[in-house]
mmCIF file of C-alpha atoms in Angstrom:
data_model
loop_
_atom_site.group_PDB
_atom_site.id
_atom_site.type_symbol
_atom_site.label_atom_id
_atom_site.label_comp_id
_atom_site.label_asym_id
_atom_site.label_seq_id
_atom_site.Cartn_x
_atom_site.Cartn_y
_atom_site.Cartn_z
ATOM 1 C CA MET Y 1 110.920 109.511 97.954
ATOM 2 C CA LYS Y 2 112.612 106.028 97.105
ATOM 3 C CA LYS Y 3 115.340 104.453 97.308
ATOM 4 C CA SER Y 4 118.441 105.375 95.249
ATOM 5 C CA GLY Y 5 119.124 101.944 93.181
ATOM 6 C CA ILE Y 6 122.313 104.429 92.116
ATOM 7 C CA ILE Y 7 126.015 102.276 93.150
ATOM 8 C CA ILE Y 8 128.471 105.767 94.509
ATOM 9 C CA SER Y 9 132.554 104.800 93.377
ATOM 10 C CA ALA Y 10 134.247 105.082 96.243
ATOM 11 C CA SER Y 11 136.090 108.487 94.125
ATOM 12 C CA VAL Y 12 132.598 109.881 93.765
ATOM 13 C CA LEU Y 13 132.285 109.845 97.457
ATOM 14 C CA ALA Y 14 135.204 111.145 98.260
ATOM 15 C CA THR Y 15 134.871 113.995 95.809
ATOM 16 C CA VAL Y 16 131.450 115.031 97.785
ATOM 17 C CA PHE Y 17 132.525 114.790 101.273
ATOM 18 C CA ALA Y 18 135.948 116.908 100.201
ATOM 19 C CA VAL Y 19 133.536 119.606 98.558
ATOM 20 C CA ASN Y 20 130.779 119.387 101.263
ATOM 21 C CA PHE Y 21 133.759 119.800 104.276
ATOM 22 C CA THR Y 22 135.702 122.715 102.416
ATOM 23 C CA ALA Y 23 131.872 124.457 101.655
ATOM 24 C CA CYS Y 24 130.270 123.383 105.524
ATOM 25 C CA LYS Y 25 133.486 125.121 107.384
ATOM 26 C CA LYS Y 26 133.091 128.637 106.238
ATOM 27 C CA GLU Y 27 129.928 128.045 107.732
ATOM 28 C CA ASN Y 28 129.655 125.374 110.983
ATOM 29 C CA GLN Y 29 132.391 125.253 112.618
ATOM 30 C CA GLN Y 30 133.262 121.374 112.552
ATOM 31 C CA SER Y 31 134.472 118.222 114.824
ATOM 32 C CA ASN Y 32 137.310 116.583 114.713
ATOM 33 C CA THR Y 33 135.886 114.133 111.632
ATOM 34 C CA PRO Y 34 135.072 115.672 108.468
ATOM 35 C CA GLY Y 35 131.750 116.197 107.618
ATOM 36 C CA ILE Y 36 130.408 116.810 111.123
ATOM 37 C CA LEU Y 37 128.031 119.155 111.314
ATOM 38 C CA ILE Y 38 128.680 120.745 114.330
ATOM 39 C CA GLN Y 39 125.599 121.549 117.197
ATOM 40 C CA GLU Y 40 123.885 120.874 120.070
ATOM 41 C CA PRO Y 41 120.290 119.993 119.889
ATOM 42 C CA ASN Y 42 118.146 122.538 122.550
ATOM 43 C CA LEU Y 43 115.958 119.826 124.968
ATOM 44 C CA LYS Y 44 113.721 121.254 127.329
ATOM 45 C CA ALA Y 45 111.897 118.757 129.835
ATOM 46 C CA GLU Y 46 109.136 120.508 130.298
ATOM 47 C CA ASP Y 47 108.412 120.087 126.336
ATOM 48 C CA ASN Y 48 108.821 116.174 126.829
ATOM 49 C CA LYS Y 49 105.137 115.754 127.196
ATOM 50 C CA TYR Y 50 105.236 112.880 124.612
ATOM 51 C CA LEU Y 51 104.256 109.602 126.573
ATOM 52 C CA GLU Y 52 101.073 112.076 128.425
ATOM 53 C CA LYS Y 53 99.647 113.351 124.770
ATOM 54 C CA HIS Y 54 100.724 110.243 122.249
ATOM 55 C CA GLY Y 55 101.623 106.817 124.733
ATOM 56 C CA VAL Y 56 105.468 107.458 122.993
ATOM 57 C CA ASN Y 57 108.186 106.865 125.406
ATOM 58 C CA ASN Y 58 109.645 110.101 126.194
ATOM 59 C CA ASP Y 59 113.430 108.982 125.064
ATOM 60 C CA LEU Y 60 112.368 107.900 122.316
ATOM 61 C CA ALA Y 61 110.611 110.544 120.708
ATOM 62 C CA VAL Y 62 113.045 112.916 121.504
ATOM 63 C CA LEU Y 63 115.705 110.858 119.682
ATOM 64 C CA GLY Y 64 113.412 110.423 116.747
ATOM 65 C CA ARG Y 65 112.569 114.300 117.271
ATOM 66 C CA VAL Y 66 116.016 115.248 117.715
ATOM 67 C CA LEU Y 67 117.220 112.700 114.599
ATOM 68 C CA PHE Y 68 114.360 114.100 111.829
ATOM 69 C CA TYR Y 69 116.129 117.349 112.724
ATOM 70 C CA ASP Y 70 119.503 117.511 112.073
ATOM 71 C CA LYS Y 71 121.001 119.078 109.168
ATOM 72 C CA ASN Y 72 123.967 115.677 109.796
ATOM 73 C CA LEU Y 73 121.313 113.032 108.172
ATOM 74 C CA SER Y 74 122.816 113.897 104.940
ATOM 75 C CA VAL Y 75 125.445 113.641 102.784
ATOM 76 C CA ASN Y 76 126.843 117.076 102.708
ATOM 77 C CA ASN Y 77 124.911 118.467 105.890
ATOM 78 C CA GLN Y 78 122.037 120.629 104.217
ATOM 79 C CA VAL Y 79 118.784 118.691 104.245
ATOM 80 C CA SER Y 80 116.829 117.287 107.187
ATOM 81 C CA CYS Y 81 113.501 115.822 107.330
ATOM 82 C CA GLY Y 82 112.492 119.161 109.027
ATOM 83 C CA SER Y 83 113.252 120.295 105.962
ATOM 84 C CA CYS Y 84 111.420 119.143 103.609
ATOM 85 C CA HIS Y 85 108.534 118.603 106.705
ATOM 86 C CA LYS Y 86 107.849 121.643 108.447
ATOM 87 C CA GLN Y 87 105.819 122.306 111.513
ATOM 88 C CA GLU Y 88 104.047 125.390 110.917
ATOM 89 C CA PHE Y 89 103.101 123.985 107.377
ATOM 90 C CA ALA Y 90 101.979 120.400 109.361
ATOM 91 C CA PHE Y 91 104.917 119.140 108.350
ATOM 92 C CA ALA Y 92 104.153 120.076 104.377
ATOM 93 C CA ASP Y 93 106.079 122.965 103.175
ATOM 94 C CA ASN Y 94 104.742 125.995 101.213
ATOM 95 C CA VAL Y 95 106.658 125.821 98.080
ATOM 96 C CA LYS Y 96 105.163 124.291 94.889
ATOM 97 C CA VAL Y 97 108.368 121.235 95.202
ATOM 98 C CA ASN Y 98 111.619 120.985 97.671
ATOM 99 C CA LYS Y 99 115.178 120.793 96.860
ATOM 100 C CA GLY Y 100 117.009 118.374 97.875
ATOM 101 C CA PHE Y 101 120.651 118.220 99.014
ATOM 102 C CA ASN Y 102 122.004 119.758 95.810
ATOM 103 C CA GLY Y 103 119.646 121.754 95.206
ATOM 104 C CA ILE Y 104 118.027 120.233 92.071
ATOM 105 C CA ASP Y 105 114.104 120.354 92.481
ATOM 106 C CA LEU Y 106 112.471 116.905 93.760
ATOM 107 C CA LYS Y 107 109.880 115.225 92.202
ATOM 108 C CA ARG Y 108 106.719 116.029 93.850
ATOM 109 C CA ASN Y 109 105.166 117.945 96.069
ATOM 110 C CA SER Y 110 106.266 117.443 100.326
ATOM 111 C CA PRO Y 111 102.341 115.950 100.843
ATOM 112 C CA SER Y 112 101.984 116.770 105.106
ATOM 113 C CA ILE Y 113 103.333 113.194 107.187
ATOM 114 C CA GLN Y 114 101.238 113.887 110.240
ATOM 115 C CA GLY Y 115 98.628 111.699 111.515
ATOM 116 C CA LEU Y 116 100.661 108.810 109.928
ATOM 117 C CA ARG Y 117 100.095 104.944 112.014
ATOM 118 C CA GLY Y 118 101.970 102.452 112.153
ATOM 119 C CA PHE Y 119 104.296 102.461 115.403
ATOM 120 C CA GLY Y 120 104.054 99.642 116.956
ATOM 121 C CA ASN Y 121 102.673 95.875 116.382
ATOM 122 C CA ASP Y 122 99.477 94.260 117.817
ATOM 123 C CA ASN Y 123 101.534 92.592 120.173
ATOM 124 C CA SER Y 124 101.309 92.734 123.767
ATOM 125 C CA THR Y 125 105.402 92.873 124.746
ATOM 126 C CA ASP Y 126 104.887 96.119 122.602
ATOM 127 C CA PHE Y 127 102.940 98.277 125.167
ATOM 128 C CA ASN Y 128 103.960 98.431 128.767
ATOM 129 C CA SER Y 129 101.436 99.317 131.176
ATOM 130 C CA ASN Y 130 103.255 100.805 133.671
ATOM 131 C CA THR Y 131 104.584 103.432 131.906
ATOM 132 C CA GLY Y 132 101.777 103.563 129.409
ATOM 133 C CA GLY Y 133 103.906 103.713 126.168
ATOM 134 C CA PHE Y 134 106.216 102.016 124.061
ATOM 135 C CA ASN Y 135 108.776 99.397 125.637
ATOM 136 C CA PRO Y 136 111.548 99.031 123.112
ATOM 137 C CA PRO Y 137 112.383 96.973 120.638
ATOM 138 C CA THR Y 138 112.932 93.642 120.275
ATOM 139 C CA GLU Y 139 114.366 91.171 117.641
ATOM 140 C CA THR Y 140 111.027 90.314 117.248
ATOM 141 C CA SER Y 141 108.863 93.288 117.963
ATOM 142 C CA MET Y 142 110.328 95.390 115.830
ATOM 143 C CA PRO Y 143 108.277 96.645 113.479
ATOM 144 C CA THR Y 144 109.112 95.635 109.603
ATOM 145 C CA LYS Y 145 107.554 95.897 105.821
ATOM 146 C CA ASP Y 146 105.849 91.926 107.224
ATOM 147 C CA ASN Y 147 104.326 93.201 109.723
ATOM 148 C CA GLN Y 148 102.629 96.573 108.772
ATOM 149 C CA THR Y 149 100.079 96.213 105.445
ATOM 150 C CA ASP Y 150 97.219 98.688 106.453
ATOM 151 C CA LEU Y 151 99.221 102.044 105.079
ATOM 152 C CA LEU Y 152 98.951 103.439 102.781
ATOM 153 C CA LEU Y 153 102.441 106.399 102.452
ATOM 154 C CA PHE Y 154 103.673 108.591 99.578
ATOM 155 C CA TRP Y 155 101.287 110.648 96.941
ATOM 156 C CA ASP Y 156 101.510 106.666 94.796
ATOM 157 C CA GLY Y 157 100.810 104.480 97.701
ATOM 158 C CA ARG Y 158 104.316 102.850 96.706
ATOM 159 C CA GLN Y 159 105.284 101.148 100.685
ATOM 160 C CA ASN Y 160 102.903 100.465 103.169
ATOM 161 C CA SER Y 161 105.575 100.146 105.653
ATOM 162 C CA LEU Y 162 106.308 103.385 108.482
ATOM 163 C CA ALA Y 163 109.699 101.724 109.265
ATOM 164 C CA ASP Y 164 111.194 101.474 105.285
ATOM 165 C CA MET Y 165 109.805 104.808 104.811
ATOM 166 C CA VAL Y 166 111.463 106.818 107.550
ATOM 167 C CA LEU Y 167 114.671 105.776 106.130
ATOM 168 C CA ASN Y 168 113.759 105.968 102.537
ATOM 169 C CA PRO Y 169 115.211 110.232 101.758
ATOM 170 C CA VAL Y 170 118.274 109.477 103.785
ATOM 171 C CA LEU Y 171 119.501 107.161 100.639
ATOM 172 C CA ASN Y 172 117.729 108.352 98.121
ATOM 173 C CA HIS Y 173 120.050 110.016 95.548
ATOM 174 C CA ASN Y 174 118.390 113.387 94.885
ATOM 175 C CA GLU Y 175 116.956 113.989 98.027
ATOM 176 C CA MET Y 176 119.437 113.269 101.248
ATOM 177 C CA ASN Y 177 122.372 111.109 99.693
ATOM 178 C CA ILE Y 178 123.877 109.358 102.325
ATOM 179 C CA PRO Y 179 124.867 106.073 100.100
ATOM 180 C CA ASP Y 180 124.032 102.902 102.716
ATOM 181 C CA PHE Y 181 123.516 101.815 106.200
ATOM 182 C CA GLU Y 182 127.159 101.771 107.009
ATOM 183 C CA THR Y 183 128.069 105.487 106.332
ATOM 184 C CA LEU Y 184 125.328 106.419 108.407
ATOM 185 C CA ILE Y 185 125.162 103.840 111.641
ATOM 186 C CA ASN Y 186 129.329 105.647 111.084
ATOM 187 C CA LYS Y 187 128.317 108.863 110.910
ATOM 188 C CA ILE Y 188 125.412 109.235 113.754
ATOM 189 C CA ASN Y 189 128.212 107.331 116.160
ATOM 190 C CA SER Y 190 130.648 110.379 115.356
ATOM 191 C CA ILE Y 191 128.192 112.943 116.483
ATOM 192 C CA SER Y 192 128.614 114.210 121.187
ATOM 193 C CA TYR Y 193 124.907 114.211 121.613
ATOM 194 C CA TYR Y 194 123.669 110.524 120.566
ATOM 195 C CA PRO Y 195 125.332 108.114 122.894
ATOM 196 C CA GLU Y 196 123.599 109.619 125.320
ATOM 197 C CA LEU Y 197 119.725 110.076 124.158
ATOM 198 C CA PHE Y 198 120.184 106.711 122.149
ATOM 199 C CA ASN Y 199 121.420 105.270 125.514
ATOM 200 C CA LYS Y 200 118.247 106.910 127.123
ATOM 201 C CA ALA Y 201 115.830 105.724 124.703
ATOM 202 C CA PHE Y 202 117.326 101.600 124.269
ATOM 203 C CA GLY Y 203 119.204 100.813 127.165
ATOM 204 C CA SER Y 204 122.673 100.779 125.199
ATOM 205 C CA SER Y 205 124.414 103.740 122.596
ATOM 206 C CA GLU Y 206 124.599 101.152 119.941
ATOM 207 C CA VAL Y 207 123.348 102.884 116.923
ATOM 208 C CA THR Y 208 122.017 100.275 114.571
ATOM 209 C CA LYS Y 209 119.886 101.411 110.877
ATOM 210 C CA GLU Y 210 116.247 99.439 113.337
ATOM 211 C CA LYS Y 211 117.056 101.574 116.336
ATOM 212 C CA ILE Y 212 117.487 104.716 114.253
ATOM 213 C CA ALA Y 213 114.134 103.739 111.847
ATOM 214 C CA TYR Y 214 112.580 102.781 115.292
ATOM 215 C CA ALA Y 215 113.284 106.229 116.606
ATOM 216 C CA LEU Y 216 111.668 108.509 113.752
ATOM 217 C CA GLN Y 217 108.837 106.200 113.901
ATOM 218 C CA GLY Y 218 108.225 107.113 117.348
ATOM 219 C CA PHE Y 219 107.968 111.130 117.121
ATOM 220 C CA ILE Y 220 106.488 110.705 113.670
ATOM 221 C CA ALA Y 221 103.499 108.804 115.926
ATOM 222 C CA CYS Y 222 103.873 111.737 117.955
ATOM 223 C CA LEU Y 223 102.905 114.423 114.691
ATOM 224 C CA ASN Y 224 98.444 114.159 115.232
ATOM 225 C CA THR Y 225 96.923 117.037 116.064
ATOM 226 C CA ASP Y 226 93.292 115.822 117.897
ATOM 227 C CA LYS Y 227 90.027 114.957 116.056
ATOM 228 C CA ASP Y 228 87.960 118.064 117.704
ATOM 229 C CA THR Y 229 90.950 120.159 115.534
ATOM 230 C CA GLY Y 230 91.007 124.343 115.560
ATOM 231 C CA LYS Y 231 87.000 125.367 116.738
ATOM 232 C CA ASN Y 232 84.882 123.368 118.738
ATOM 233 C CA THR Y 233 83.468 120.802 117.091
ATOM 234 C CA ASN Y 234 82.425 117.126 118.097
ATOM 235 C CA PHE Y 235 80.319 114.550 116.690
ATOM 236 C CA ASN Y 236 78.445 111.552 117.155
ATOM 237 C CA SER Y 237 78.687 108.282 114.765
ATOM 238 C CA GLU Y 238 75.028 108.566 113.693
ATOM 239 C CA PRO Y 239 73.254 109.552 110.421
ATOM 240 C CA PHE Y 240 71.857 112.309 109.420
ATOM 241 C CA GLU Y 241 70.403 114.366 106.384
ATOM 242 C CA ASP Y 242 71.942 112.052 103.563
ATOM 243 C CA ASN Y 243 72.873 108.809 105.746
ATOM 244 C CA PHE Y 244 76.420 109.435 106.018
ATOM 245 C CA SER Y 245 77.735 112.893 107.966
ATOM 246 C CA PRO Y 246 77.884 112.479 111.145
ATOM 247 C CA VAL Y 247 76.126 115.042 113.422
ATOM 248 C CA LEU Y 248 77.211 117.439 114.782
ATOM 249 C CA ILE Y 249 77.073 117.572 118.934
ATOM 250 C CA THR Y 250 78.927 121.075 120.450
ATOM 251 C CA SER Y 251 80.147 123.230 117.959
ATOM 252 C CA THR Y 252 81.829 127.219 118.119
ATOM 253 C CA LEU Y 253 81.240 127.506 114.137
ATOM 254 C CA THR Y 254 80.236 130.880 113.174
ATOM 255 C CA GLY Y 255 77.211 131.056 110.482
ATOM 256 C CA ILE Y 256 79.302 130.761 107.192
ATOM 257 C CA GLU Y 257 81.413 127.989 108.843
ATOM 258 C CA GLU Y 258 78.447 125.210 109.102
ATOM 259 C CA GLU Y 259 77.581 125.857 106.320
ATOM 260 C CA GLY Y 260 80.597 124.794 104.903
ATOM 261 C CA ARG Y 261 80.568 121.740 106.917
ATOM 262 C CA LYS Y 262 76.743 121.054 105.415
ATOM 263 C CA LEU Y 263 77.966 121.454 102.084
ATOM 264 C CA PHE Y 264 81.062 119.458 102.834
ATOM 265 C CA HIS Y 265 79.379 116.523 104.149
ATOM 266 C CA ASN Y 266 76.105 116.575 102.450
ATOM 267 C CA LYS Y 267 75.309 118.513 99.116
ATOM 268 C CA TYR Y 268 79.344 118.257 97.525
ATOM 269 C CA ASN Y 269 79.633 114.745 99.711
ATOM 270 C CA CYS Y 270 83.551 115.329 100.140
ATOM 271 C CA ALA Y 271 83.597 113.080 103.096
ATOM 272 C CA LYS Y 272 82.991 110.311 100.083
ATOM 273 C CA CYS Y 273 86.720 110.418 99.982
ATOM 274 C CA HIS Y 274 87.645 113.324 102.524
ATOM 275 C CA ASP Y 275 86.308 111.559 105.975
ATOM 276 C CA SER Y 276 85.319 107.786 105.175
ATOM 277 C CA ASN Y 277 86.375 106.597 108.399
ATOM 278 C CA PRO Y 278 82.553 105.688 109.827
ATOM 279 C CA GLN Y 279 84.089 104.225 113.814
ATOM 280 C CA ASP Y 280 85.744 108.024 113.704
ATOM 281 C CA PRO Y 281 83.930 110.184 112.270
ATOM 282 C CA GLY Y 282 85.324 113.774 112.062
ATOM 283 C CA GLU Y 283 88.451 112.810 111.919
ATOM 284 C CA TYR Y 284 89.530 113.641 108.075
ATOM 285 C CA GLY Y 285 92.870 111.956 107.873
ATOM 286 C CA ALA Y 286 94.762 110.553 105.214
ATOM 287 C CA VAL Y 287 92.710 107.859 104.150
ATOM 288 C CA THR Y 288 95.765 104.333 104.116
ATOM 289 C CA SER Y 289 93.316 101.973 102.547
ATOM 290 C CA PRO Y 290 94.811 101.872 98.393
ATOM 291 C CA SER Y 291 91.518 101.553 97.967
ATOM 292 C CA GLN Y 292 90.806 104.857 98.233
ATOM 293 C CA MET Y 293 93.575 106.334 95.694
ATOM 294 C CA PHE Y 294 91.529 108.698 92.941
ATOM 295 C CA ASN Y 295 92.299 110.256 90.058
ATOM 296 C CA ILE Y 296 90.681 112.748 90.045
ATOM 297 C CA GLY Y 297 90.963 114.323 86.302
ATOM 298 C CA LEU Y 298 94.081 117.200 86.958
ATOM 299 C CA ASP Y 299 95.414 116.391 83.665
ATOM 300 C CA GLU Y 300 93.962 114.195 80.247
ATOM 301 C CA VAL Y 301 97.436 112.866 79.726
ATOM 302 C CA TYR Y 302 99.751 112.168 83.245
ATOM 303 C CA THR Y 303 103.160 113.272 82.740
ATOM 304 C CA ASP Y 304 103.272 111.825 86.478
ATOM 305 C CA LYS Y 305 101.073 107.638 86.474
ATOM 306 C CA GLY Y 306 101.399 108.364 90.142
ATOM 307 C CA LEU Y 307 100.474 104.105 91.615
ATOM 308 C CA GLY Y 308 100.602 103.428 87.215
ATOM 309 C CA ALA Y 309 103.879 103.920 87.282
ATOM 310 C CA LEU Y 310 104.619 101.253 89.955
ATOM 311 C CA THR Y 311 102.014 98.824 88.836
ATOM 312 C CA LYS Y 312 102.692 99.527 84.875
ATOM 313 C CA LYS Y 313 98.852 99.078 84.726
ATOM 314 C CA GLN Y 314 97.153 101.146 82.622
ATOM 315 C CA GLY Y 315 93.821 101.446 84.659
ATOM 316 C CA ASP Y 316 96.077 102.195 87.994
ATOM 317 C CA GLN Y 317 97.291 105.754 85.847
ATOM 318 C CA GLY Y 318 96.753 109.102 87.843
ATOM 319 C CA LEU Y 319 95.978 107.364 90.840
ATOM 320 C CA PHE Y 320 97.252 109.276 93.616
ATOM 321 C CA LYS Y 321 96.619 108.897 97.898
ATOM 322 C CA VAL Y 322 93.516 110.886 99.491
ATOM 323 C CA PRO Y 323 95.257 113.625 101.990
ATOM 324 C CA THR Y 324 94.572 114.371 105.311
ATOM 325 C CA LEU Y 325 92.327 117.684 105.453
ATOM 326 C CA LYS Y 326 93.635 118.489 108.888
ATOM 327 C CA ASN Y 327 95.510 121.915 108.985
ATOM 328 C CA ILE Y 328 94.201 122.017 105.125
ATOM 329 C CA SER Y 329 94.574 125.502 105.596
ATOM 330 C CA VAL Y 330 98.908 126.025 105.993
ATOM 331 C CA THR Y 331 99.470 122.704 103.969
ATOM 332 C CA GLY Y 332 99.297 124.277 100.231
ATOM 333 C CA PRO Y 333 100.173 123.886 97.030
ATOM 334 C CA TYR Y 334 98.354 121.274 96.834
ATOM 335 C CA MET Y 335 98.040 118.139 94.842
ATOM 336 C CA HIS Y 336 101.086 115.736 94.344
ATOM 337 C CA ASP Y 337 102.691 118.282 92.530
ATOM 338 C CA GLY Y 338 101.998 121.172 94.175
ATOM 339 C CA ARG Y 339 100.110 123.070 90.995
ATOM 340 C CA PHE Y 340 96.722 124.807 92.979
ATOM 341 C CA ASN Y 341 97.967 127.490 95.235
ATOM 342 C CA ASN Y 342 95.763 128.114 97.589
ATOM 343 C CA LEU Y 343 92.105 126.027 98.508
ATOM 344 C CA GLY Y 344 90.441 128.221 95.574
ATOM 345 C CA GLU Y 345 91.821 126.832 93.243
ATOM 346 C CA VAL Y 346 91.367 123.310 94.198
ATOM 347 C CA ILE Y 347 87.814 123.775 94.705
ATOM 348 C CA ASP Y 348 87.621 125.635 90.514
ATOM 349 C CA HIS Y 349 89.356 122.231 90.274
ATOM 350 C CA TYR Y 350 85.855 120.014 91.561
ATOM 351 C CA SER Y 351 83.522 122.940 90.017
ATOM 352 C CA HIS Y 352 84.461 123.293 86.650
ATOM 353 C CA ASN Y 353 87.574 122.027 85.368
ATOM 354 C CA ILE Y 354 87.762 117.977 85.879
ATOM 355 C CA LYS Y 355 89.695 116.482 82.383
ATOM 356 C CA PRO Y 356 88.150 113.528 80.385
ATOM 357 C CA ASN Y 357 90.723 110.354 81.484
ATOM 358 C CA ASN Y 358 90.033 107.286 81.170
ATOM 359 C CA ASN Y 359 91.125 106.356 84.308
ATOM 360 C CA LEU Y 360 88.487 109.561 86.138
ATOM 361 C CA SER Y 361 86.862 107.695 89.099
ATOM 362 C CA PRO Y 362 83.003 107.762 88.342
ATOM 363 C CA LEU Y 363 82.442 109.841 91.250
ATOM 364 C CA PHE Y 364 83.340 112.506 89.283
ATOM 365 C CA ARG Y 365 81.743 110.840 86.217
ATOM 366 C CA ASN Y 366 78.438 111.998 84.487
ATOM 367 C CA PHE Y 367 76.050 109.215 83.262
ATOM 368 C CA ASP Y 368 77.911 109.491 79.223
ATOM 369 C CA GLY Y 369 81.237 109.609 81.005
ATOM 370 C CA THR Y 370 81.943 113.397 80.804
ATOM 371 C CA PRO Y 371 83.414 114.837 83.906
ATOM 372 C CA LYS Y 372 80.721 116.478 86.511
ATOM 373 C CA LYS Y 373 80.771 120.087 86.915
ATOM 374 C CA LEU Y 374 79.744 120.831 89.789
ATOM 375 C CA ASN Y 375 79.289 124.269 89.348
ATOM 376 C CA ILE Y 376 79.938 125.633 93.066
ATOM 377 C CA LEU Y 377 78.576 128.618 93.696
ATOM 378 C CA PRO Y 378 80.701 132.307 94.619
ATOM 379 C CA ALA Y 379 79.278 132.015 98.525
ATOM 380 C CA GLU Y 380 79.566 128.253 98.102
ATOM 381 C CA LYS Y 381 83.073 128.106 97.677
ATOM 382 C CA SER Y 382 83.435 130.931 100.572
ATOM 383 C CA ALA Y 383 81.602 129.159 103.038
ATOM 384 C CA LEU Y 384 83.769 125.574 102.059
ATOM 385 C CA ILE Y 385 86.764 127.645 102.340
ATOM 386 C CA ALA Y 386 85.597 128.798 106.000
ATOM 387 C CA PHE Y 387 84.557 126.051 106.969
ATOM 388 C CA LEU Y 388 88.071 124.144 105.995
ATOM 389 C CA ASN Y 389 90.200 126.727 107.568
ATOM 390 C CA THR Y 390 88.290 125.493 111.028
ATOM 391 C CA LEU Y 391 90.793 122.745 111.117
ATOM 392 C CA LYS Y 392 93.630 124.439 112.229
ATOM 393 C CA ASP Y 393 95.385 123.800 115.057
ATOM 394 C CA GLU Y 394 97.440 126.364 116.535
ATOM 395 C CA ASP Y 395 99.218 124.477 118.844
ATOM 396 C CA PHE Y 396 99.807 121.561 116.612
ATOM 397 C CA LEU Y 397 101.346 124.387 114.936
ATOM 398 C CA THR Y 398 103.661 126.121 117.635
ATOM 399 C CA SER Y 399 104.115 123.483 120.261
ATOM 400 C CA PRO Y 400 107.903 123.262 121.592
ATOM 401 C CA MET Y 401 106.789 119.622 121.329
ATOM 402 C CA TYR Y 402 107.120 119.081 117.587
ATOM 403 C CA SER Y 403 109.868 122.081 117.267
ATOM 404 C CA ASP Y 404 113.346 121.935 115.921
ATOM 405 C CA PRO Y 405 115.772 121.540 118.981
ATOM 406 C CA PHE Y 406 118.453 122.871 116.535
ATOM 407 C CA LYS Y 407 117.172 126.453 116.364
ATOM 408 C CA LYS Y 408 118.603 128.938 118.199
#
């Protein structure tokens, strides 16, 4: 999802919009403005509990939700952010790779965008103690790439700014293909339901790139499932057994699920990468530190070089971000290229299929440099999968708060 570096001529744009209008007119009623898809979001007041649950202003999150699911944000009204990041799949998708606005396969698997941080700054002016939520942004408080430095976004970690990330797919020439921000703003200004939504969120119906980005961030900031996901599992930070894992205080895990949890945290130490925040044990969220990118031996020679494609450094080739394990049972296919169809195939990789590679992480090397073979037993594999399945949050996957408001 990188920004397009292509300059599109006026004649090409005219052709694209003309073809789009003809095609869409057959299936969708159009407004008086060519290229606009007529639809009305179905917004219910009882669904708007963003402030109560996530500390995000309700009106801001509602605007962000509408923008997130609005196909008008693509050049031919065929693709929205929600087309690749679907609620029922924990805002990932169930296909190897998605297709862009033109039906062409995209390069990578769509990662889950749940649990992303970076909304709002540390400035005290951003938080309103009276409402318990974030204020609309000012010129000085607007999140920018310069005041967000603790994030790791996309599979290759190429951005640390959520403010930039949310609009990248809109301008990407393979994904949504809006040519520039002026075109995007003009298009949104032509849609009947946005003046009221922007006015509620910002006190003004004026549409700007910054407001669009901030509203999208506000909604995405709500895409967080509770730490105690699915089954009742509560932890404290006291060490046990390997001086790394959290102690399980209360649990409704079954015998096989509890066995999987112990294997995860102890014998195979999956938590070294997937639950490495000592301040928040049991989180299983996406790791945001750039030091937590790994080459896990998927290939001997990587076609997609990950971080190495950006840095051009030999030592960075094949390094990719550690994903969240929240709702992991519904986010397959897995890995940056969607090569593994299910969790069993993922475990098989770590068990006996790690490939030799010059950049293979030391975590997966023997003393002689050869790839480790964990040789996970069939019963252990079943237990690990049973435990990972407990990280599913049904409410998060079905709540109207996060759903597509344009679905009838």
